[in-house]
Short mmCIF file of C-alpha atoms in Angstrom, two decimals:
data_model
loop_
_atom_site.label_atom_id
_atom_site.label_comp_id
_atom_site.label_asym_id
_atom_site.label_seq_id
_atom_site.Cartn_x
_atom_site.Cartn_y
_atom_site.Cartn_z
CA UNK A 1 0.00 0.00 0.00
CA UNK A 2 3.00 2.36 0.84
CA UNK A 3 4.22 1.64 -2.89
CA UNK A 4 0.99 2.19 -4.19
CA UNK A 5 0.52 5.59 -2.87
CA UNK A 6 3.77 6.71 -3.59
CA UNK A 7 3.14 5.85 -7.11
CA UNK A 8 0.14 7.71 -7.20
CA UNK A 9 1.41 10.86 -5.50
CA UNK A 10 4.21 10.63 -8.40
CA UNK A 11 1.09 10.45 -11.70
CA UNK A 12 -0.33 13.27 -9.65
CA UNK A 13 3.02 15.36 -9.62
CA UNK A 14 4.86 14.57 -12.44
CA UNK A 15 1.79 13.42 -15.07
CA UNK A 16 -1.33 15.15 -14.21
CA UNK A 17 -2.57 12.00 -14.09
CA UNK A 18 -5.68 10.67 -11.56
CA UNK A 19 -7.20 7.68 -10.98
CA UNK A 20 -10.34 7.35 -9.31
CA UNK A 21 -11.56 5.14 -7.24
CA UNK A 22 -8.70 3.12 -6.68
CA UNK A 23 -9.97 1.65 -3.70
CA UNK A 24 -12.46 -0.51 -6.07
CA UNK A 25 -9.59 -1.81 -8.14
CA UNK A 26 -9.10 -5.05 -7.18
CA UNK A 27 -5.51 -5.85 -8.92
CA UNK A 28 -3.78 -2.28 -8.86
CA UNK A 29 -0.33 -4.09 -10.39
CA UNK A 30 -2.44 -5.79 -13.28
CA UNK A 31 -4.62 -2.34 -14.01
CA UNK A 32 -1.89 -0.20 -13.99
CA UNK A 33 0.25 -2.30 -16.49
CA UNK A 34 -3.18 -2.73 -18.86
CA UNK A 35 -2.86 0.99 -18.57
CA UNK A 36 0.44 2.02 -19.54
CA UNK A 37 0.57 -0.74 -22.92
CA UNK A 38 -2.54 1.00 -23.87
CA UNK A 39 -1.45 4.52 -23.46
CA UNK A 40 1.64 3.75 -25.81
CA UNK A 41 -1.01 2.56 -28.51
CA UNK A 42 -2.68 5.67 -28.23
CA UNK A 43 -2.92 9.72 -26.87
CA UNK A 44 -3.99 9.68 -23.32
CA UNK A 45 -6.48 12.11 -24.01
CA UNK A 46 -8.26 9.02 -26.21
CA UNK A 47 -9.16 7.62 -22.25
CA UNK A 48 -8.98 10.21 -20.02
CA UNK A 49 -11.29 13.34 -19.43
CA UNK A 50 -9.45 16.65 -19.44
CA UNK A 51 -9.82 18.49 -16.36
CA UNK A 52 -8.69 22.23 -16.76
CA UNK A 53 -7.63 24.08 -13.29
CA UNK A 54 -7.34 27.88 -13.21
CA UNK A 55 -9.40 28.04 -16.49
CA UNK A 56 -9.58 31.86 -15.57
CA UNK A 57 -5.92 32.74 -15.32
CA UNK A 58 -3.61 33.61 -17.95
CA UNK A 59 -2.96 30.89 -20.74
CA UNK A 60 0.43 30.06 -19.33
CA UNK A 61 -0.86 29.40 -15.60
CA UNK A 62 -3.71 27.16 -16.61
CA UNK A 63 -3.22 23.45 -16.10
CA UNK A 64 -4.82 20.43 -17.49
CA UNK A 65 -5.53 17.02 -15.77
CA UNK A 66 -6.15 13.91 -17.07
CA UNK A 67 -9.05 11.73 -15.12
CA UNK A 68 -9.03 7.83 -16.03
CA UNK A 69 -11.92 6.40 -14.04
CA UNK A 70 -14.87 3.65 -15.06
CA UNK A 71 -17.19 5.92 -17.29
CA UNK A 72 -14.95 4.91 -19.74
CA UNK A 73 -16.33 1.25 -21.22
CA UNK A 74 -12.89 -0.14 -21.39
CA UNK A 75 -11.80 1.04 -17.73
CA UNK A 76 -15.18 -0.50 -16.39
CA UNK A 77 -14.82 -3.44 -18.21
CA UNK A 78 -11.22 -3.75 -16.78
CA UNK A 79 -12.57 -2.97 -13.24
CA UNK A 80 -15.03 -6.10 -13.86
CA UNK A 81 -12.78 -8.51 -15.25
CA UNK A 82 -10.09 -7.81 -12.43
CA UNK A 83 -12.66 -7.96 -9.77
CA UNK A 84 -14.43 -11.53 -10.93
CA UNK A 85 -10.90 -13.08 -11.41
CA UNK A 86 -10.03 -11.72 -7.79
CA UNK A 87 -13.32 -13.29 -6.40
CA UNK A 88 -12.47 -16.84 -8.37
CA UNK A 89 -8.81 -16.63 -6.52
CA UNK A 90 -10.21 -15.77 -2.97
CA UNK A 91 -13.55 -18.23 -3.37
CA UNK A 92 -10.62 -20.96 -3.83
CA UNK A 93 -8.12 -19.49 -1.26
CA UNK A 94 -11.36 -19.92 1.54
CA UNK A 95 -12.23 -23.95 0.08
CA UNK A 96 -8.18 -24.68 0.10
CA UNK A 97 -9.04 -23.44 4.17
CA UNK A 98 -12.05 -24.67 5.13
CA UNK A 99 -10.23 -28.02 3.91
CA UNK A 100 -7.80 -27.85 5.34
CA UNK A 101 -7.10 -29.64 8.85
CA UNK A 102 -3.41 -29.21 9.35
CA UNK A 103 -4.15 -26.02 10.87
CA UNK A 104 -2.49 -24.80 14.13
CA UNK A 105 -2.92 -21.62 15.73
CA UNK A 106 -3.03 -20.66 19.35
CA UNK A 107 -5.87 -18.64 21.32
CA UNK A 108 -5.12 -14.90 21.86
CA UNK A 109 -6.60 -14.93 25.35
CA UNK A 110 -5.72 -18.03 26.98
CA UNK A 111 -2.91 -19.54 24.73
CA UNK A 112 -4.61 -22.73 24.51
CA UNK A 113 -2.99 -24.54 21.80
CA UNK A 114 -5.82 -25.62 18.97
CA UNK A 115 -4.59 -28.51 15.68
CA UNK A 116 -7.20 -29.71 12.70
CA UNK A 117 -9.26 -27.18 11.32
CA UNK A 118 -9.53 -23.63 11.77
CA UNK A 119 -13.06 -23.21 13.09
CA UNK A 120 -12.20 -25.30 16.37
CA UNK A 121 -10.32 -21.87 17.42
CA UNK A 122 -12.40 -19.41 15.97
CA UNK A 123 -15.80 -21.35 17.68
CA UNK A 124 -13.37 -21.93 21.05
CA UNK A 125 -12.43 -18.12 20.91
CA UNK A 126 -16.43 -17.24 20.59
CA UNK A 127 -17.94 -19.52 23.23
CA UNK A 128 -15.04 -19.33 25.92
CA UNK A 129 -14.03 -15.75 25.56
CA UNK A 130 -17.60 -13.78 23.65
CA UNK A 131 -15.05 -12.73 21.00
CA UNK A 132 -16.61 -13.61 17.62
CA UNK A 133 -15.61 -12.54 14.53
CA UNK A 134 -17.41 -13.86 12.69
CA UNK A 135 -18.92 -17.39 10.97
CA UNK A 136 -15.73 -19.54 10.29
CA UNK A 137 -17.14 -20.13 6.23
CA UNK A 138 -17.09 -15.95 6.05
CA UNK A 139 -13.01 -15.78 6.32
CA UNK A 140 -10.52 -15.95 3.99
CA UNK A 141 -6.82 -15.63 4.73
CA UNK A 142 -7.56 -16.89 8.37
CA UNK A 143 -4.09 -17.08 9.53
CA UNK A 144 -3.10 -13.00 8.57
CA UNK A 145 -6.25 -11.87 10.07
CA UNK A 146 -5.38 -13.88 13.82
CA UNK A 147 -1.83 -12.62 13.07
CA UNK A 148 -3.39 -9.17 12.08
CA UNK A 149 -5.19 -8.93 15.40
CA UNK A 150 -2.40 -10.51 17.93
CA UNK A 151 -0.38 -7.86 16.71
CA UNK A 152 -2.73 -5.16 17.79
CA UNK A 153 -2.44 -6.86 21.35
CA UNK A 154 0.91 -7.57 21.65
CA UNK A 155 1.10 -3.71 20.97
CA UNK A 156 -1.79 -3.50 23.85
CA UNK A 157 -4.26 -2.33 21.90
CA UNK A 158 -7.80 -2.73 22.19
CA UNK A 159 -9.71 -4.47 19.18
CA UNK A 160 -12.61 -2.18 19.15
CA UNK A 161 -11.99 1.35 20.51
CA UNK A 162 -8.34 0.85 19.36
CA UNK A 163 -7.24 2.84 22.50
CA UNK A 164 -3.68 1.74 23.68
CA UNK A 165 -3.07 1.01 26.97
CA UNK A 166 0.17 0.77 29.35
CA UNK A 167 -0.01 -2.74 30.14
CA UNK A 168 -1.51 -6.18 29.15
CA UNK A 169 -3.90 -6.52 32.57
CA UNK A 170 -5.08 -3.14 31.94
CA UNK A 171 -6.02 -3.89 28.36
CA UNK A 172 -7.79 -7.27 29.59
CA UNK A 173 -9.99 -5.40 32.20
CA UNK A 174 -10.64 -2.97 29.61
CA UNK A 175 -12.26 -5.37 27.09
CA UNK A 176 -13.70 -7.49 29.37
CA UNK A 177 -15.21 -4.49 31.19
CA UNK A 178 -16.48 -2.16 28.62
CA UNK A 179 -17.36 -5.47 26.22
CA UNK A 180 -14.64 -4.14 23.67
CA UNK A 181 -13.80 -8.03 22.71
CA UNK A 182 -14.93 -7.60 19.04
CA UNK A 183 -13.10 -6.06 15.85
CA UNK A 184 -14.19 -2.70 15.05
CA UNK A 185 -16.35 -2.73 12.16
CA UNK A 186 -15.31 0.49 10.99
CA UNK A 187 -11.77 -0.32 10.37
CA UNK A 188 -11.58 -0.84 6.77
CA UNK A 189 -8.25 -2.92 7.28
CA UNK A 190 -10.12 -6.09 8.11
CA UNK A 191 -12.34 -5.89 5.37
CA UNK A 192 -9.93 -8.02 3.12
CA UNK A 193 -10.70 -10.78 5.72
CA UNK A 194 -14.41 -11.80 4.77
CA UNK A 195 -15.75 -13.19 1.83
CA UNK A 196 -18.97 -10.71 1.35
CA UNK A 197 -16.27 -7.70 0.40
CA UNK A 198 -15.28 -9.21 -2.65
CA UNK A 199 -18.60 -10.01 -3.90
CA UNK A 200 -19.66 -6.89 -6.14
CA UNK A 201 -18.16 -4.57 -7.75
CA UNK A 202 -17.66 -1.31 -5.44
CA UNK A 203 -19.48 -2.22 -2.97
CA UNK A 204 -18.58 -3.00 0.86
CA UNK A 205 -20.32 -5.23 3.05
CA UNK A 206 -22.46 -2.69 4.78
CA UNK A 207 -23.54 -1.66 1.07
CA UNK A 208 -24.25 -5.48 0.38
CA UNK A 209 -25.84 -5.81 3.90
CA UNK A 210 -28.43 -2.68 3.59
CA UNK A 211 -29.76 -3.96 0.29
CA UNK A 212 -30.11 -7.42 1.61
CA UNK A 213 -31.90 -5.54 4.10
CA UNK A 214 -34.16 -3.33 1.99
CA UNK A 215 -34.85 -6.58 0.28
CA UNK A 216 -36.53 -8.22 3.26
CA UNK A 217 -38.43 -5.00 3.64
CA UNK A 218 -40.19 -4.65 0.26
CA UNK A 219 -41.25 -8.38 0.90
CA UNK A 220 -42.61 -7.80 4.07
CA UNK A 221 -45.98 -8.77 3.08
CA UNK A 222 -45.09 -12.07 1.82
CA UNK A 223 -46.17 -15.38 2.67
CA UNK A 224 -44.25 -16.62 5.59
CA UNK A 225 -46.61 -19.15 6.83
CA UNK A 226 -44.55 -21.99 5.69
CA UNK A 227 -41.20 -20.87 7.65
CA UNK A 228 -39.26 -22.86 10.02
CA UNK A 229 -37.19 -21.38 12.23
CA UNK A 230 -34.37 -23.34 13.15
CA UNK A 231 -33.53 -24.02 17.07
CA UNK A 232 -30.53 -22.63 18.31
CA UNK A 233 -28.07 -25.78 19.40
CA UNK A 234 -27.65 -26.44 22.86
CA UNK A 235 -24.09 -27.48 23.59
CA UNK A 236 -22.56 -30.19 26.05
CA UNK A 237 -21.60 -29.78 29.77
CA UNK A 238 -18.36 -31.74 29.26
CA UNK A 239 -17.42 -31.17 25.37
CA UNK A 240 -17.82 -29.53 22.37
CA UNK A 241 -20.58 -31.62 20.97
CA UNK A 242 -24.36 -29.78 20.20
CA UNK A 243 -27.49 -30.81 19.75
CA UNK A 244 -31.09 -29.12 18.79
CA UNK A 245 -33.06 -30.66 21.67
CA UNK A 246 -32.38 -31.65 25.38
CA UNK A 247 -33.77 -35.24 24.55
CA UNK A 248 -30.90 -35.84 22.43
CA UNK A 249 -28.03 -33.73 24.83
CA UNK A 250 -28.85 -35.91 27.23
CA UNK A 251 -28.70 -39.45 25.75
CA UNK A 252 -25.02 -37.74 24.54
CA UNK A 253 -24.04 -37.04 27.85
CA UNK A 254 -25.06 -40.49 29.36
CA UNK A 255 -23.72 -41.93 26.89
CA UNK A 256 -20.23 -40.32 26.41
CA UNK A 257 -19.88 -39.07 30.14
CA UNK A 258 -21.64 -41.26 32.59
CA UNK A 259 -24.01 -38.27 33.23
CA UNK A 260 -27.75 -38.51 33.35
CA UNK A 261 -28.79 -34.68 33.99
CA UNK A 262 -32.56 -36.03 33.91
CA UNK A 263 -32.03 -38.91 36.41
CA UNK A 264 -30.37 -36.17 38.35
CA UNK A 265 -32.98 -33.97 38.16
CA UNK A 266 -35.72 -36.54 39.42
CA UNK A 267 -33.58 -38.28 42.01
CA UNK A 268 -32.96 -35.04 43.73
CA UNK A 269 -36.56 -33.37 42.82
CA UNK A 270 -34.77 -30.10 41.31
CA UNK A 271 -37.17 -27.57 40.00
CA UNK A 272 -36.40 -24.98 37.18
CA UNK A 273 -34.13 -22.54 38.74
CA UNK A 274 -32.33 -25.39 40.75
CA UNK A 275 -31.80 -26.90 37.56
CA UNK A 276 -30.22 -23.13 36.31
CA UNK A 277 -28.12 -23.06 39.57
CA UNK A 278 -26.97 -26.61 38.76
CA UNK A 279 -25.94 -26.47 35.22
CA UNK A 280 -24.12 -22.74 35.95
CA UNK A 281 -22.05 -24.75 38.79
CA UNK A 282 -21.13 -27.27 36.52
CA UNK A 283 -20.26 -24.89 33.48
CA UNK A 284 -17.96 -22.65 36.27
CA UNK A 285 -15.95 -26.06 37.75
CA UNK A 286 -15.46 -27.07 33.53
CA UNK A 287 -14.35 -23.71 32.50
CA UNK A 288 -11.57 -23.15 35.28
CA UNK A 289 -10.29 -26.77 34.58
CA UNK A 290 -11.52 -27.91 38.21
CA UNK A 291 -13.32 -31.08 38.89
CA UNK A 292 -16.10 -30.86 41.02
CA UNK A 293 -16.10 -34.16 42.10
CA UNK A 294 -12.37 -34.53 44.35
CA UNK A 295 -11.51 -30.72 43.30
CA UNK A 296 -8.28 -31.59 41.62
CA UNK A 297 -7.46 -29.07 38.81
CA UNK A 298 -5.70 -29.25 35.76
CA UNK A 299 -4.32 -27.43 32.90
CA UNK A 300 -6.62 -27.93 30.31
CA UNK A 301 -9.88 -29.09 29.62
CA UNK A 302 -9.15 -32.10 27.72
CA UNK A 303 -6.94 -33.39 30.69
CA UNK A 304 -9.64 -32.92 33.11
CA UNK A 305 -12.41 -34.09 31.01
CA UNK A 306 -10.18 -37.59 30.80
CA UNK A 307 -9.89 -37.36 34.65
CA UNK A 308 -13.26 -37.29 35.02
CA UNK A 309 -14.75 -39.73 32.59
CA UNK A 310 -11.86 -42.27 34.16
CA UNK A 311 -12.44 -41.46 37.45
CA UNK A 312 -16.21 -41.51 36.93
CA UNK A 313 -16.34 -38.11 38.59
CA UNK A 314 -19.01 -36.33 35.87
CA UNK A 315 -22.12 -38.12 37.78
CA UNK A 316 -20.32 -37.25 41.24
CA UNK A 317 -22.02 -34.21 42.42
CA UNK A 318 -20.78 -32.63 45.79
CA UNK A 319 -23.12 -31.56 48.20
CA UNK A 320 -26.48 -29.64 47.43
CA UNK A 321 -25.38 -26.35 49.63
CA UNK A 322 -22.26 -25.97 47.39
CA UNK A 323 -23.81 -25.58 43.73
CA UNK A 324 -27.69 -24.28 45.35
CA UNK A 325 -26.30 -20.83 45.89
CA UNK A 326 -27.74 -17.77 44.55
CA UNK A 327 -24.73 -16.44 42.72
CA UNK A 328 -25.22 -19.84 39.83
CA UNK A 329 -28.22 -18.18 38.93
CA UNK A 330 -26.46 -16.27 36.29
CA UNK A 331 -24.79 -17.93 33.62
CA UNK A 332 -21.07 -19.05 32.70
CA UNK A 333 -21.72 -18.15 29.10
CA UNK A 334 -23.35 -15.69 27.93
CA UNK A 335 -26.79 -17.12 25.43
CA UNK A 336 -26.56 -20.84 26.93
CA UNK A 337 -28.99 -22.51 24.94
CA UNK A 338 -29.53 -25.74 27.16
CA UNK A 339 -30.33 -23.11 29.95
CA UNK A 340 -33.28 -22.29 28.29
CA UNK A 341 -34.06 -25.68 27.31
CA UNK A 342 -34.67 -27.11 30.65
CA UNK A 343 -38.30 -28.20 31.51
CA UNK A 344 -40.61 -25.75 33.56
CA UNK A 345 -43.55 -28.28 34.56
CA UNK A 346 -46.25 -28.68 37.23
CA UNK A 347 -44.06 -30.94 38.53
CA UNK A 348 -41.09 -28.89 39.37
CA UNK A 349 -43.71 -26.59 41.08
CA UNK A 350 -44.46 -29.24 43.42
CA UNK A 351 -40.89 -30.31 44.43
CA UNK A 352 -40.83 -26.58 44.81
CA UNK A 353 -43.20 -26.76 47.51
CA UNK A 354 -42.09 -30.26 48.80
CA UNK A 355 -39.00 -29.07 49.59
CA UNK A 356 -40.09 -25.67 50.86
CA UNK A 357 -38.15 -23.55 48.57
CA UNK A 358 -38.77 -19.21 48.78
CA UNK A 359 -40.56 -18.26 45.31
CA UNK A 360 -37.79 -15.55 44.00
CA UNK A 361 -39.53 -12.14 44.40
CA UNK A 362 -38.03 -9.12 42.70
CA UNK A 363 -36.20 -6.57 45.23
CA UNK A 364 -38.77 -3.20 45.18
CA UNK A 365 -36.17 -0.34 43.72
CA UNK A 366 -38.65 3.09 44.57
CA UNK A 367 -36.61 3.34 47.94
CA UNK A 368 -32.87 3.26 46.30
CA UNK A 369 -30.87 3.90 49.80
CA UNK A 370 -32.99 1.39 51.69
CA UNK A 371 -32.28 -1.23 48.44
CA UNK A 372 -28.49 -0.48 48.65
CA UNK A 373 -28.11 -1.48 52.41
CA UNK A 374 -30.34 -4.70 52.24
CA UNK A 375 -29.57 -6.20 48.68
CA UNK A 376 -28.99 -9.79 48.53
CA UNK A 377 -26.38 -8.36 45.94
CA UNK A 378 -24.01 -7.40 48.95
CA UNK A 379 -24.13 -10.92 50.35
CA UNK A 380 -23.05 -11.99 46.86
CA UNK A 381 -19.88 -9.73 46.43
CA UNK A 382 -19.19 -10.13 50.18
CA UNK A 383 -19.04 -13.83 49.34
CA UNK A 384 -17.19 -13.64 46.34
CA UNK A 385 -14.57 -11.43 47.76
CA UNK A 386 -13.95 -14.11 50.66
CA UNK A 387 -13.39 -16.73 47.85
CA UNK A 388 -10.71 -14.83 45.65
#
């Protein structure tokens, strides 16, 4: 790009010469040699429109330009050509990746090694650490964009505001605080990363995007009758594996783990938000490497996950008081789908009442002072703090 510019700073200077729209060219190299063979074959002024500056000032001091942009056929045709063969070269570039499983790459925020295919540390990057960028089949040139952005934090700069900070904890607070862990969208550097950018001529994803958009609105009176939504997966307490339904989660986990969440659930009469308070524990003990049944931990999940399935520790719950605490009523991860697939029947109500549970009553906010004294909120940070 440095090249580039310098090159066009030097047309400008010594030639007259502009190009617009150079952003849109897809192969600058390739136009700019069509270019300068056909500008040997004939005047310049053949191509180009003639832009005259100080058209009012004496005949010396007047100055023409020469504009080469796509009103001309030949330069739009060019634009075209360049811009389909660019697509064909990055369509294959993406197929050669999403192939490929000799991949290796290393998470940016808890160096967890990953090997196979790419999307096992873009999808552990999204569901361990909310950083998404994106659906894995959307990226080309995956390994330059995760170098692209590791840079940025070895440098300690934040993805999204792109603020730079004076050390790496400070950065981490940051983007965990303020929810900076995304890319900016703005930042037209990444925009060589997704597929949707090299679609159409000229135009950028949001351009793409909006239409696609306007689409859906001047159809808004269609049919839709015959539309099926499809469920969002729920994914495994243990592994990576998802399924669409509980039913079938659960004949997984027996299956592969030893654990029988429903047989759990009846044995110990658990209602709906026990279940909640259950399923957070669990998620907490897997994603800190800790097993909750002899409270060994290890150094990554795979080691502890063979610990437990060995040791027959997944179906080895500890004691009630140590997962039924109020602060597992908010999730490990944020949209856990099996959360909201647990069952809410009469029959949780009444092992509510068998076992003489408080119905959850939301704290009354009109007297603020009186709220911040007597929160249950205080016992929770009070509680927390002893822990750490």
């Amino acid at each position: 790009m440095d090249e580039q510019d310098k090159l066009l700073k030097h047309m400008i200077i010594e030639h007259k010469m502009v190009i617009a729209d150079v952003k849109l060219v897809a192969d600058f190299q390739r136009y700019i040699l069509y270019w300068r063979k056909r500008f040997t074959e004939q005047p310049i002024t053949d191509f180009c429109s003639v832009i005259r500056i100080n058209s009012t000032a004496p005949l010396e001091e007047q100055d023409n330009y020469f504009l080469l942009c796509d009103v001309l056929p030949e330069d739009r045709l060019l634009r075209e050509e360049l811009q389909k063969e660019r697509l064909k070269e990055i369509l294959e570039q993406q197929q050669q990746e999403r192939n490929d499983n000799h991949f290796h790459g290393i998470c940016m925020f808890c160096n967890e090694e990953f090997f196979g295919n790419r999307s096992v540390l873009l999808n552990h990057m999204a569901r361990e650490h909310a950083f998404n960028i994106g659906l894995p089949d959307n990226i080309v040139n995956c390994n330059e964009f995760l170098c692209t952005l590791q840079k940025k934090l070895d440098n300690l700069q934040c993805l999204y505001c792109e603020k730079t900070f004076r050390d790496k904890n400070t950065l981490k607070d940051h983007m965990r605080k303020k929810q900076h862990r995304r890319i900016n969208p703005k930042n037209r550097e990444y925009d060589r990363f997704y597929v949707i950018n090299y679609l159409e001529l000229g135009k950028s994803w949001e351009e793409v995007q909006l239409e696609d958009d306007r689409e859906l609105l001047d159809h808004q009176e269609d049919d839709w009758s015959d539309w099926e939504e499809r469920p969002d997966s729920a994914v495994c307490l243990f592994c990576e594996k998802q399924a669409e339904t509980i039913e079938k989660l659960c004949v997984h986990m027996e299956d592969a783990h030893e654990f029988d969440l429903l047989k759990i659930k009846s044995e110990l009469g658990l209602n709906f938000y026990q279940q909640v308070k259950l399923v957070n524990f669990i998620r907490r003990q897997i994603h800190q490497c800790k097993c909750y049944g002899c409270h060994v931990k290890f150094k990554s999940k795979a080691e502890l996950r063979t610990h437990m399935e060995e040791a027959k520790h997944t179906s080895l719950l500890p004691e009630r008081k140590t997962w039924d605490q109020p602060e597992y009523y908010f999730p490990t991860y944020e949209n856990d789908t099996l959360l909201c697939t647990l069952s809410d029947s009469e029959s949780d109500l009444t092992a509510q009442e068998q076992n003489g549970n408080i119905t959850i009553i939301s704290e009354d906010i009109s007297k603020l002072h009186a709220l911040k004294q007597s929160s249950i909120l205080n016992q929770l940070l009070l509680h927390e703090s002893l822990k750490n």
